mmCIF file of C-alpha atoms in Angstrom:
data_model
loop_
_atom_site.group_PDB
_atom_site.id
_atom_site.type_symbol
_atom_site.label_atom_id
_atom_site.label_comp_id
_atom_site.label_asym_id
_atom_site.label_seq_id
_atom_site.Cartn_x
_atom_site.Cartn_y
_atom_site.Cartn_z
ATOM 1 C CA MET O 30 -37.524 -18.470 82.179
ATOM 2 C CA LEU O 31 -33.690 -17.886 81.798
ATOM 3 C CA GLN O 32 -33.045 -21.342 83.444
ATOM 4 C CA ALA O 33 -35.466 -22.954 81.015
ATOM 5 C CA LEU O 34 -33.734 -21.339 78.062
ATOM 6 C CA SER O 35 -30.349 -22.278 79.407
ATOM 7 C CA ASP O 36 -31.522 -25.900 79.871
ATOM 8 C CA GLY O 37 -32.669 -25.648 76.195
ATOM 9 C CA ASN O 38 -29.119 -24.776 75.020
ATOM 10 C CA GLN O 39 -30.017 -21.167 74.242
ATOM 11 C CA ARG O 40 -27.136 -19.560 76.002
ATOM 12 C CA ILE O 41 -26.652 -16.679 73.662
ATOM 13 C CA LEU O 42 -30.242 -15.727 74.130
ATOM 14 C CA VAL O 43 -29.990 -16.107 77.913
ATOM 15 C CA SER O 44 -27.018 -13.757 77.958
ATOM 16 C CA MET O 45 -28.890 -11.183 75.925
ATOM 17 C CA LEU O 46 -32.062 -11.405 77.985
ATOM 18 C CA GLU O 47 -30.532 -11.311 81.435
ATOM 19 C CA ALA O 48 -28.875 -8.056 80.647
ATOM 20 C CA GLY O 49 -32.194 -6.500 79.638
ATOM 21 C CA GLU O 50 -34.801 -4.677 81.585
ATOM 22 C CA TRP O 51 -37.775 -6.853 82.459
ATOM 23 C CA SER O 52 -41.419 -5.848 83.099
ATOM 24 C CA VAL O 53 -44.824 -7.406 83.019
ATOM 25 C CA GLU O 54 -47.446 -5.255 81.311
ATOM 26 C CA GLY O 55 -50.814 -6.860 81.316
ATOM 27 C CA ASN O 56 -50.456 -10.242 79.549
ATOM 28 C CA ASP O 57 -47.067 -9.364 78.081
ATOM 29 C CA VAL O 58 -43.554 -9.970 79.385
ATOM 30 C CA VAL O 59 -41.600 -7.122 78.055
ATOM 31 C CA ILE O 60 -37.887 -7.256 77.852
ATOM 32 C CA LYS O 61 -35.755 -4.246 76.598
ATOM 33 C CA VAL O 62 -32.469 -5.216 75.311
ATOM 34 C CA ALA O 63 -29.438 -3.354 74.116
ATOM 35 C CA GLU O 64 -29.116 -5.438 70.887
ATOM 36 C CA SER O 65 -30.549 -4.550 67.524
ATOM 37 C CA GLN O 66 -33.626 -6.105 65.913
ATOM 38 C CA THR O 67 -31.329 -8.258 63.624
ATOM 39 C CA VAL O 68 -29.591 -9.721 66.685
ATOM 40 C CA VAL O 69 -32.809 -10.398 68.400
ATOM 41 C CA ASP O 70 -34.271 -12.126 65.404
ATOM 42 C CA MET O 71 -31.136 -14.237 64.835
ATOM 43 C CA SER O 72 -31.032 -15.289 68.628
ATOM 44 C CA LEU O 73 -34.781 -15.889 69.132
ATOM 45 C CA SER O 74 -35.780 -19.007 67.158
ATOM 46 C CA THR O 75 -39.345 -20.349 67.065
ATOM 47 C CA ASP O 76 -38.394 -23.071 69.593
ATOM 48 C CA ALA O 77 -36.788 -20.576 71.818
ATOM 49 C CA ARG O 78 -39.854 -18.289 71.746
ATOM 50 C CA ARG O 79 -42.175 -21.222 72.560
ATOM 51 C CA LEU O 80 -39.987 -22.291 75.480
ATOM 52 C CA ALA O 81 -39.812 -18.820 76.939
ATOM 53 C CA ILE O 82 -43.503 -18.287 76.711
ATOM 54 C CA ALA O 83 -44.237 -21.633 78.290
ATOM 55 C CA SER O 84 -41.829 -20.929 81.113
ATOM 56 C CA ALA O 85 -43.055 -17.340 81.724
ATOM 57 C CA SER O 86 -46.721 -18.520 81.589
ATOM 58 C CA GLY O 87 -45.941 -21.247 84.091
ATOM 59 C CA VAL O 88 -44.243 -18.774 86.496
ATOM 60 C CA LEU O 89 -46.893 -16.230 86.317
ATOM 61 C CA GLY O 90 -49.768 -18.651 86.290
ATOM 62 C CA ARG O 91 -51.464 -17.338 83.150
ATOM 63 C CA ALA O 92 -50.955 -17.156 79.473
ATOM 64 C CA VAL O 93 -48.613 -14.410 78.507
ATOM 65 C CA LYS O 94 -46.930 -13.092 75.353
ATOM 66 C CA LEU O 95 -43.303 -12.199 74.906
ATOM 67 C CA LYS O 96 -42.163 -8.861 73.608
ATOM 68 C CA ILE O 97 -38.466 -8.159 73.128
ATOM 69 C CA ILE O 98 -37.779 -4.600 72.444
ATOM 70 C CA PRO O 99 -34.410 -4.036 70.693
ATOM 71 C CA GLY O 100 -32.108 -1.044 70.793
ATOM 72 C CA ALA O 101 -32.901 0.086 74.408
ATOM 73 C CA THR O 102 -30.148 1.619 76.390
ATOM 74 C CA VAL O 103 -29.641 -0.998 79.196
ATOM 75 C CA ALA O 104 -27.020 -0.390 81.875
ATOM 76 C CA SER O 105 -25.183 -3.548 82.604
ATOM 77 C CA THR O 106 -24.217 -3.989 86.231
ATOM 78 C CA ALA O 107 -22.472 -6.846 88.012
ATOM 79 C CA GLY O 108 -25.647 -7.614 89.936
ATOM 80 C CA LYS O 109 -27.422 -8.420 86.763
ATOM 81 C CA ARG O 110 -24.633 -10.551 85.468
ATOM 82 C CA ASN O 111 -24.499 -12.839 88.378
ATOM 83 C CA GLY O 112 -27.180 -14.962 86.685
ATOM 84 C CA ALA O 113 -24.795 -15.937 83.927
ATOM 85 C CA ASP O 114 -22.653 -18.129 86.011
ATOM 86 C CA ARG O 115 -25.728 -19.663 87.573
ATOM 87 C CA ALA O 116 -27.407 -20.289 84.373
ATOM 88 C CA GLY O 117 -24.381 -21.888 82.729
ATOM 89 C CA GLY O 118 -23.815 -18.991 80.407
ATOM 90 C CA PRO O 119 -20.564 -17.368 79.809
ATOM 91 C CA SER O 120 -19.094 -15.492 82.836
ATOM 92 C CA SER O 121 -17.440 -12.912 80.614
ATOM 93 C CA GLY O 122 -20.592 -11.610 79.147
ATOM 94 C CA PRO O 123 -20.650 -7.639 79.087
ATOM 95 C CA GLY O 124 -17.105 -7.676 80.631
ATOM 96 C CA GLY O 125 -15.664 -8.652 77.425
ATOM 97 C CA ARG O 126 -18.091 -6.356 75.507
ATOM 98 C CA SER O 127 -17.311 -3.512 77.636
ATOM 99 C CA ARG O 128 -13.552 -4.029 77.199
ATOM 100 C CA ALA O 129 -13.993 -4.251 73.487
ATOM 101 C CA GLU O 130 -15.973 -0.957 73.562
ATOM 102 C CA GLN O 131 -13.191 0.709 75.394
ATOM 103 C CA ASP O 132 -10.479 -0.543 73.098
ATOM 104 C CA SER O 133 -8.868 2.233 70.989
ATOM 105 C CA VAL O 134 -8.787 0.187 67.798
ATOM 106 C CA VAL O 135 -12.385 -0.895 68.075
ATOM 107 C CA ARG O 136 -13.440 2.781 68.753
ATOM 108 C CA ARG O 137 -11.352 3.976 65.725
ATOM 109 C CA LEU O 138 -13.069 1.281 63.394
ATOM 110 C CA GLN O 139 -16.525 2.267 64.755
ATOM 111 C CA GLU O 140 -15.776 5.969 64.016
ATOM 112 C CA LYS O 141 -14.148 5.277 60.653
ATOM 113 C CA PHE O 142 -16.580 2.557 59.226
ATOM 114 C CA GLY O 143 -19.760 3.185 61.336
ATOM 115 C CA ALA O 144 -19.233 -0.376 62.532
ATOM 116 C CA GLU O 145 -21.042 -1.979 65.488
ATOM 117 C CA ILE O 146 -19.910 -4.750 67.846
ATOM 118 C CA ARG O 147 -21.824 -7.857 67.061
ATOM 119 C CA THR O 148 -19.839 -10.667 68.485
ATOM 120 C CA VAL O 149 -17.276 -10.728 71.324
ATOM 121 C CA ILE O 150 -15.231 -13.720 72.036
ATOM 122 C CA ASP O 151 -13.344 -13.133 75.350
ATOM 123 C CA TYR O 152 -10.323 -15.178 75.714
ATOM 124 C CA LYS O 153 -9.227 -13.364 78.852
ATOM 125 C CA ASP O 154 -10.232 -16.292 81.158
ATOM 126 C CA LYS O 155 -8.740 -18.994 78.900
ATOM 127 C CA ARG O 156 -5.034 -17.809 79.551
#
């Protein structure tokens, strides 16, 4: 499914989903992601949803529905991130996000304004 989404130029969605916890419950493919409902809604267009459902249905051999559950606590590990390079997504992924979360300025802004990290542009590999 991730490869089909990557081929469909849905790299942000691929990045979000590959870090999630996947399960199949009956006829539902359930993916728990760490992002908020707003981020999920912005990332998952109608075309992307159709592509994901068609791909998952093809792999499972039956019609399935897609459920993306936002706000879950998902531990990101290097093993889960190996798919980003294969799928053509950004290799920095949660590495950039985790560095941003550790940054003292970012933490201070989160505490002071109740801010959340929405977008991380990691220029570390561009140097």
